[in-house]
Amino acid sequence: EELIFQARNKIKAVAGLDSGIEMGDMYVNNSLFGDLPVIISTIQTQTRRMSRFKPQDFGLLVIDEGAHIVARTYKNLVHYYKENNPNIKILTVTPVPDRADEEALGQIIDTVAFDYEIVDAIHDGWLVPVDQMMVTLGSLDLTHVRTTAGDLNGADLSAVMEEEKNLQGVVQPTLETMYGLSPHSLDLFPISEWAGILKSQPQVRRTIVFAVSVVQAESLSNIFNRVDPNLSGWICGRTPKDQRRELLHRFADGDIKIMVNVGVLTEGFDDPGVGMVAMARPTKSRALYAQA
């Protein structure tokens, strides 16, 4: 939902075009299609409702996060519009054109029209420079975590990252970094004094934390809030929409400083006020890491 309305607002702001939304209980009135130059929906909605639309009514199909285009659902989507409208143009956009399973995007995509890397965007001033800090957790043992489809197995990884010692190992460096403290500086103080130390710092970076499981996300948020109540919130795919909207609104306003998520604030999420990202889920996937 966040991505759909974000896209509509950006298209209106940049191109001055109104968009229709096909999603959930929202339906585009096809009899008024001529008044709507753009239709926005998710792949999940298109999979269920693409038959409502006539491919001949469209001149351009834009697929964001195009690294997914070799998946069956996307192939079906492209086939439906292309087979019934051979003249339709298809534009695929992705920040990370590689996949962990090494499936070739060339199965669907014929040519690369434009190549603009993250480093180029940083040099041109569109993105802020990234300072990467590696944190070593002495308690973290991934030797028994299997590899599935090119990345760490989700179930195995969840079991490891949900261990209390690893949860604590994530929380302290996250707090030290987002409050501008030196690494391990909180070692000198009991946890009961951390809140006072943090509040004395002049600046704080609003932070998104990526977790591998719901249990890990909820546990991390609870630990953050034991340090300072209302410091953190957490969301996952099962979070009710109203609760998700409220938490993201509070996060955007700075009412809560940390938002822990499981697969929600990923592809396409846009919040320019975020100052830090904490990867609390080890990964072998360059694409997944770059997206964060």
Tab-separated table of C-alpha atoms in Angstrom:
chain	number	residue	atom	x	y	z
A	1	GLU	CA	0.000	0.000	0.000
A	2	GLU	CA	2.796	2.419	0.907
A	3	LEU	CA	4.519	1.837	-2.440
A	4	ILE	CA	1.332	2.259	-4.488
A	5	PHE	CA	0.431	5.646	-3.014
A	6	GLN	CA	4.077	6.709	-3.037
A	7	ALA	CA	4.212	6.013	-6.785
A	8	ARG	CA	0.972	7.917	-7.403
A	9	ASN	CA	2.226	10.954	-5.492
A	10	LYS	CA	5.594	10.959	-7.285
A	11	ILE	CA	4.008	10.622	-10.744
A	12	LYS	CA	1.721	13.536	-9.946
A	13	ALA	CA	4.528	15.687	-8.548
A	14	VAL	CA	7.056	15.001	-11.304
A	15	ALA	CA	4.929	14.464	-14.418
A	16	GLY	CA	1.685	16.174	-13.429
A	17	LEU	CA	-0.295	13.049	-14.317
A	18	ASP	CA	-3.218	11.626	-12.373
A	19	SER	CA	-3.169	7.883	-11.703
A	20	GLY	CA	-5.831	5.308	-11.073
A	21	ILE	CA	-5.205	2.686	-8.393
A	22	GLU	CA	-6.236	-0.945	-8.713
A	23	MET	CA	-5.721	-2.531	-5.298
A	24	GLY	CA	-7.783	-4.245	-2.615
A	25	ASP	CA	-11.215	-2.616	-2.550
A	26	MET	CA	-10.087	0.077	-5.006
A	27	TYR	CA	-11.064	-0.505	-8.646
A	28	VAL	CA	-10.370	1.597	-11.724
A	29	ASN	CA	-13.581	2.497	-13.554
A	30	ASN	CA	-12.769	1.189	-17.018
A	31	SER	CA	-15.531	3.268	-18.596
A	32	LEU	CA	-13.537	6.347	-17.581
A	33	PHE	CA	-10.152	4.940	-18.583
A	34	GLY	CA	-9.554	7.726	-21.085
A	35	ASP	CA	-9.413	10.210	-18.207
A	36	LEU	CA	-6.663	8.250	-16.438
A	37	PRO	CA	-3.339	8.126	-18.295
A	38	VAL	CA	-1.717	5.891	-15.669
A	39	ILE	CA	-2.908	2.805	-13.779
A	40	ILE	CA	-0.896	1.612	-10.758
A	41	SER	CA	-1.166	-1.806	-9.125
A	42	THR	CA	0.996	-4.521	-7.573
A	43	ILE	CA	1.960	-7.757	-9.252
A	44	GLN	CA	-0.336	-9.579	-6.812
A	45	THR	CA	-3.329	-7.479	-7.886
A	46	GLN	CA	-2.469	-7.824	-11.573
A	47	THR	CA	-2.197	-11.600	-11.212
A	48	ARG	CA	-5.790	-11.737	-9.971
A	49	ARG	CA	-7.324	-8.941	-12.056
A	50	MET	CA	-5.363	-8.466	-15.272
A	51	SER	CA	-8.326	-9.780	-17.261
A	52	ARG	CA	-10.229	-6.625	-16.274
A	53	PHE	CA	-7.922	-4.621	-18.524
A	54	LYS	CA	-7.635	-4.632	-22.294
A	55	PRO	CA	-3.953	-4.735	-23.303
A	56	GLN	CA	-4.859	-2.691	-26.390
A	57	ASP	CA	-5.711	0.262	-24.116
A	58	PHE	CA	-2.084	0.553	-23.004
A	59	GLY	CA	0.998	1.791	-24.816
A	60	LEU	CA	3.535	1.229	-22.040
A	61	LEU	CA	3.948	-1.385	-19.312
A	62	VAL	CA	6.390	-0.307	-16.569
A	63	ILE	CA	7.677	-3.011	-14.229
A	64	ASP	CA	9.478	-1.676	-11.185
A	65	GLU	CA	11.928	-3.877	-9.264
A	66	GLY	CA	12.532	-5.693	-12.526
A	67	ALA	CA	14.910	-8.272	-11.074
A	68	HIS	CA	11.749	-10.266	-10.354
A	69	ILE	CA	10.709	-10.382	-14.004
A	70	VAL	CA	11.858	-13.977	-14.524
A	71	ALA	CA	9.427	-15.208	-11.861
A	72	ARG	CA	6.379	-17.062	-13.166
A	73	THR	CA	3.884	-14.391	-12.048
A	74	TYR	CA	5.785	-11.684	-13.930
A	75	LYS	CA	6.195	-13.865	-17.012
A	76	ASN	CA	2.437	-14.408	-17.056
A	77	LEU	CA	1.865	-10.663	-16.763
A	78	VAL	CA	4.210	-9.815	-19.637
A	79	HIS	CA	2.719	-12.570	-21.788
A	80	TYR	CA	-0.849	-11.327	-21.230
A	81	TYR	CA	-0.136	-7.756	-22.292
A	82	LYS	CA	2.413	-8.559	-25.017
A	83	GLU	CA	0.491	-11.434	-26.599
A	84	ASN	CA	-2.668	-9.346	-26.880
A	85	ASN	CA	-0.874	-6.130	-27.844
A	86	PRO	CA	2.353	-6.776	-29.806
A	87	ASN	CA	2.968	-3.024	-30.072
A	88	ILE	CA	3.096	-2.380	-26.327
A	89	LYS	CA	6.431	-1.122	-24.986
A	90	ILE	CA	7.810	-2.729	-21.830
A	91	LEU	CA	10.156	-0.810	-19.538
A	92	THR	CA	11.795	-2.663	-16.672
A	93	VAL	CA	13.571	-0.728	-13.919
A	94	THR	CA	15.737	-2.192	-11.170
A	95	PRO	CA	18.514	-0.909	-8.887
A	96	VAL	CA	20.075	-4.383	-8.639
A	97	PRO	CA	19.978	-6.405	-11.868
A	98	ASP	CA	21.525	-9.533	-10.370
A	99	ARG	CA	19.700	-12.368	-8.632
A	100	ALA	CA	20.973	-14.745	-5.956
A	101	ASP	CA	19.749	-17.729	-8.011
A	102	GLU	CA	21.649	-16.364	-11.063
A	103	GLU	CA	18.555	-16.509	-13.286
A	104	ALA	CA	19.209	-14.340	-16.363
A	105	LEU	CA	16.957	-11.307	-16.833
A	106	GLY	CA	17.722	-11.631	-20.555
A	107	GLN	CA	15.043	-14.322	-20.698
A	108	ILE	CA	12.534	-11.466	-20.840
A	109	ILE	CA	14.532	-8.260	-21.346
A	110	ASP	CA	15.966	-7.692	-24.824
A	111	THR	CA	18.171	-4.645	-24.338
A	112	VAL	CA	19.596	-2.351	-21.666
A	113	ALA	CA	18.439	1.172	-22.493
A	114	PHE	CA	20.191	2.967	-19.635
A	115	ASP	CA	22.728	2.016	-16.984
A	116	TYR	CA	23.036	4.225	-13.900
A	117	GLU	CA	24.779	2.721	-10.890
A	118	ILE	CA	24.339	3.614	-7.221
A	119	VAL	CA	27.862	5.074	-7.207
A	120	ASP	CA	26.915	7.313	-10.158
A	121	ALA	CA	23.872	8.592	-8.263
A	122	ILE	CA	26.056	9.356	-5.241
A	123	HIS	CA	28.600	11.239	-7.349
A	124	ASP	CA	25.814	13.222	-9.032
A	125	GLY	CA	24.260	14.202	-5.718
A	126	TRP	CA	21.031	12.188	-5.968
A	127	LEU	CA	22.032	9.845	-3.136
A	128	VAL	CA	23.999	10.558	0.014
A	129	PRO	CA	27.405	8.881	0.409
A	130	VAL	CA	27.199	5.629	2.335
A	131	ASP	CA	29.457	4.971	5.323
A	132	GLN	CA	29.523	1.242	6.000
A	133	MET	CA	30.460	-0.107	9.409
A	134	MET	CA	30.913	-3.820	9.971
A	135	VAL	CA	29.991	-5.202	13.386
A	136	THR	CA	31.457	-8.473	14.600
A	137	LEU	CA	29.320	-10.590	16.924
A	138	GLY	CA	31.492	-13.071	18.743
A	139	SER	CA	28.395	-15.095	19.642
A	140	LEU	CA	27.216	-15.450	16.045
A	141	ASP	CA	27.768	-18.922	14.549
A	142	LEU	CA	26.464	-19.489	11.010
A	143	THR	CA	28.303	-22.738	10.354
A	144	HIS	CA	25.098	-24.790	10.530
A	145	VAL	CA	23.005	-22.410	8.425
A	146	ARG	CA	22.290	-23.953	5.042
A	147	THR	CA	22.305	-22.077	1.735
A	148	THR	CA	19.051	-22.091	-0.242
A	149	ALA	CA	18.662	-20.462	-3.680
A	150	GLY	CA	21.939	-18.630	-3.227
A	151	ASP	CA	21.207	-17.103	0.188
A	152	LEU	CA	21.193	-18.182	3.822
A	153	ASN	CA	18.268	-20.465	4.626
A	154	GLY	CA	15.538	-18.422	6.298
A	155	ALA	CA	14.516	-20.958	8.946
A	156	ASP	CA	18.108	-21.768	9.922
A	157	LEU	CA	19.064	-18.108	10.044
A	158	SER	CA	16.001	-17.175	12.094
A	159	ALA	CA	16.871	-19.726	14.769
A	160	VAL	CA	20.351	-18.235	15.107
A	161	MET	CA	19.361	-14.556	15.052
A	162	GLU	CA	16.561	-15.082	17.597
A	163	GLU	CA	19.048	-16.182	20.261
A	164	GLU	CA	19.210	-13.694	23.137
A	165	LYS	CA	22.964	-13.195	22.925
A	166	ASN	CA	22.732	-12.302	19.244
A	167	LEU	CA	19.773	-9.983	19.820
A	168	GLN	CA	21.774	-8.116	22.456
A	169	GLY	CA	24.760	-8.081	20.103
A	170	VAL	CA	22.687	-6.224	17.507
A	171	VAL	CA	21.089	-3.701	19.876
A	172	GLN	CA	24.197	-2.116	21.416
A	173	PRO	CA	26.141	-1.230	18.227
A	174	THR	CA	22.908	-0.011	16.627
A	175	LEU	CA	22.291	2.420	19.493
A	176	GLU	CA	25.933	3.542	19.640
A	177	THR	CA	26.023	4.285	15.927
A	178	MET	CA	22.658	6.018	15.614
A	179	TYR	CA	23.483	8.297	18.572
A	180	GLY	CA	27.012	9.051	17.363
A	181	LEU	CA	28.823	7.239	20.169
A	182	SER	CA	32.129	5.436	19.818
A	183	PRO	CA	31.966	1.641	19.422
A	184	HIS	CA	31.708	-0.172	22.764
A	185	SER	CA	31.307	3.088	24.684
A	186	LEU	CA	28.140	1.715	26.344
A	187	ASP	CA	30.187	-1.169	27.759
A	188	LEU	CA	31.158	1.128	30.616
A	189	PHE	CA	27.590	1.623	31.864
A	190	PRO	CA	24.746	-0.589	33.112
A	191	ILE	CA	21.780	-0.788	30.749
A	192	SER	CA	19.653	1.170	33.232
A	193	GLU	CA	21.835	4.231	32.510
A	194	TRP	CA	21.804	3.950	28.720
A	195	ALA	CA	18.665	6.036	28.230
A	196	GLY	CA	20.155	9.015	30.048
A	197	ILE	CA	23.382	8.774	28.057
A	198	LEU	CA	21.531	8.551	24.749
A	199	LYS	CA	19.223	11.479	25.525
A	200	SER	CA	22.264	13.635	26.272
A	201	GLN	CA	23.509	13.270	22.708
A	202	PRO	CA	22.794	16.282	20.447
A	203	GLN	CA	21.739	14.274	17.390
A	204	VAL	CA	20.131	10.959	16.589
A	205	ARG	CA	19.763	9.189	13.258
A	206	ARG	CA	16.335	7.753	12.529
A	207	THR	CA	17.026	4.101	11.853
A	208	ILE	CA	15.493	1.223	9.905
A	209	VAL	CA	16.437	-2.256	11.118
A	210	PHE	CA	16.035	-5.276	8.826
A	211	ALA	CA	15.228	-8.520	10.630
A	212	VAL	CA	14.977	-12.043	9.271
A	213	SER	CA	11.898	-13.171	11.244
A	214	VAL	CA	8.882	-11.819	13.089
A	215	VAL	CA	10.189	-13.168	16.396
A	216	GLN	CA	13.536	-11.437	15.899
A	217	ALA	CA	11.855	-8.150	14.912
A	218	GLU	CA	9.531	-8.113	17.907
A	219	SER	CA	12.333	-9.131	20.276
A	220	LEU	CA	14.700	-6.432	18.987
A	221	SER	CA	11.998	-3.775	19.306
A	222	ASN	CA	11.214	-4.885	22.858
A	223	ILE	CA	14.875	-4.681	23.857
A	224	PHE	CA	15.216	-1.201	22.336
A	225	ASN	CA	12.145	-0.117	24.292
A	226	ARG	CA	13.508	-1.545	27.519
A	227	VAL	CA	16.375	0.908	27.101
A	228	ASP	CA	14.022	3.809	26.388
A	229	PRO	CA	10.217	3.382	26.131
A	230	ASN	CA	8.719	4.308	22.735
A	231	LEU	CA	12.151	4.256	21.121
A	232	SER	CA	11.153	1.574	18.615
A	233	GLY	CA	8.282	0.041	16.679
A	234	TRP	CA	8.155	-3.066	14.505
A	235	ILE	CA	6.133	-4.186	11.515
A	236	CYS	CA	5.793	-7.269	9.348
A	237	GLY	CA	3.554	-8.427	6.526
A	238	ARG	CA	0.839	-9.450	9.010
A	239	THR	CA	0.717	-6.095	10.811
A	240	PRO	CA	-2.832	-4.676	10.404
A	241	LYS	CA	-2.936	-1.847	7.875
A	242	ASP	CA	-4.190	0.775	10.328
A	243	GLN	CA	-1.484	-0.122	12.844
A	244	ARG	CA	1.167	-0.072	10.106
A	245	ARG	CA	0.056	3.392	8.933
A	246	GLU	CA	0.156	4.717	12.489
A	247	LEU	CA	3.632	3.305	13.187
A	248	LEU	CA	5.085	4.606	9.926
A	249	HIS	CA	3.525	8.019	10.566
A	250	ARG	CA	5.068	8.139	14.050
A	251	PHE	CA	8.400	7.034	12.600
A	252	ALA	CA	8.285	9.724	9.901
A	253	ASP	CA	7.472	12.339	12.542
A	254	GLY	CA	10.372	11.189	14.743
A	255	ASP	CA	8.055	10.108	17.569
A	256	ILE	CA	9.789	6.728	17.409
A	257	LYS	CA	13.385	6.612	16.263
A	258	ILE	CA	13.780	2.960	15.231
A	259	MET	CA	11.578	0.935	12.908
A	260	VAL	CA	12.297	-2.777	12.842
A	261	ASN	CA	10.757	-4.586	9.874
A	262	VAL	CA	10.544	-7.987	8.243
A	263	GLY	CA	10.274	-7.708	4.461
A	264	VAL	CA	8.122	-4.551	4.463
A	265	LEU	CA	10.381	-1.499	4.111
A	266	THR	CA	12.331	-3.042	1.282
A	267	GLU	CA	11.991	-2.487	-2.445
A	268	GLY	CA	10.880	1.013	-3.347
A	269	PHE	CA	10.278	2.348	0.169
A	270	ASP	CA	11.192	6.019	0.289
A	271	ASP	CA	11.899	8.024	3.445
A	272	PRO	CA	14.621	10.656	2.878
A	273	GLY	CA	14.799	11.403	6.603
A	274	VAL	CA	16.259	8.015	7.483
A	275	GLY	CA	19.868	8.418	8.556
A	276	MET	CA	20.895	4.837	9.186
A	277	VAL	CA	20.136	1.267	8.142
A	278	ALA	CA	20.987	-1.686	10.386
A	279	MET	CA	21.204	-5.082	8.691
A	280	ALA	CA	20.299	-7.441	11.516
A	281	ARG	CA	19.958	-10.287	9.019
A	282	PRO	CA	23.173	-11.698	7.559
A	283	THR	CA	22.899	-12.368	3.821
A	284	LYS	CA	24.906	-13.733	0.917
A	285	SER	CA	22.829	-11.731	-1.561
A	286	ARG	CA	24.482	-8.583	-2.906
A	287	ALA	CA	21.109	-7.544	-4.339
A	288	LEU	CA	19.367	-7.825	-0.967
A	289	TYR	CA	22.147	-5.922	0.782
A	290	ALA	CA	22.228	-3.180	-1.858
A	291	GLN	CA	18.453	-2.748	-1.706
A	292	ALA	CA	18.686	-2.044	2.020
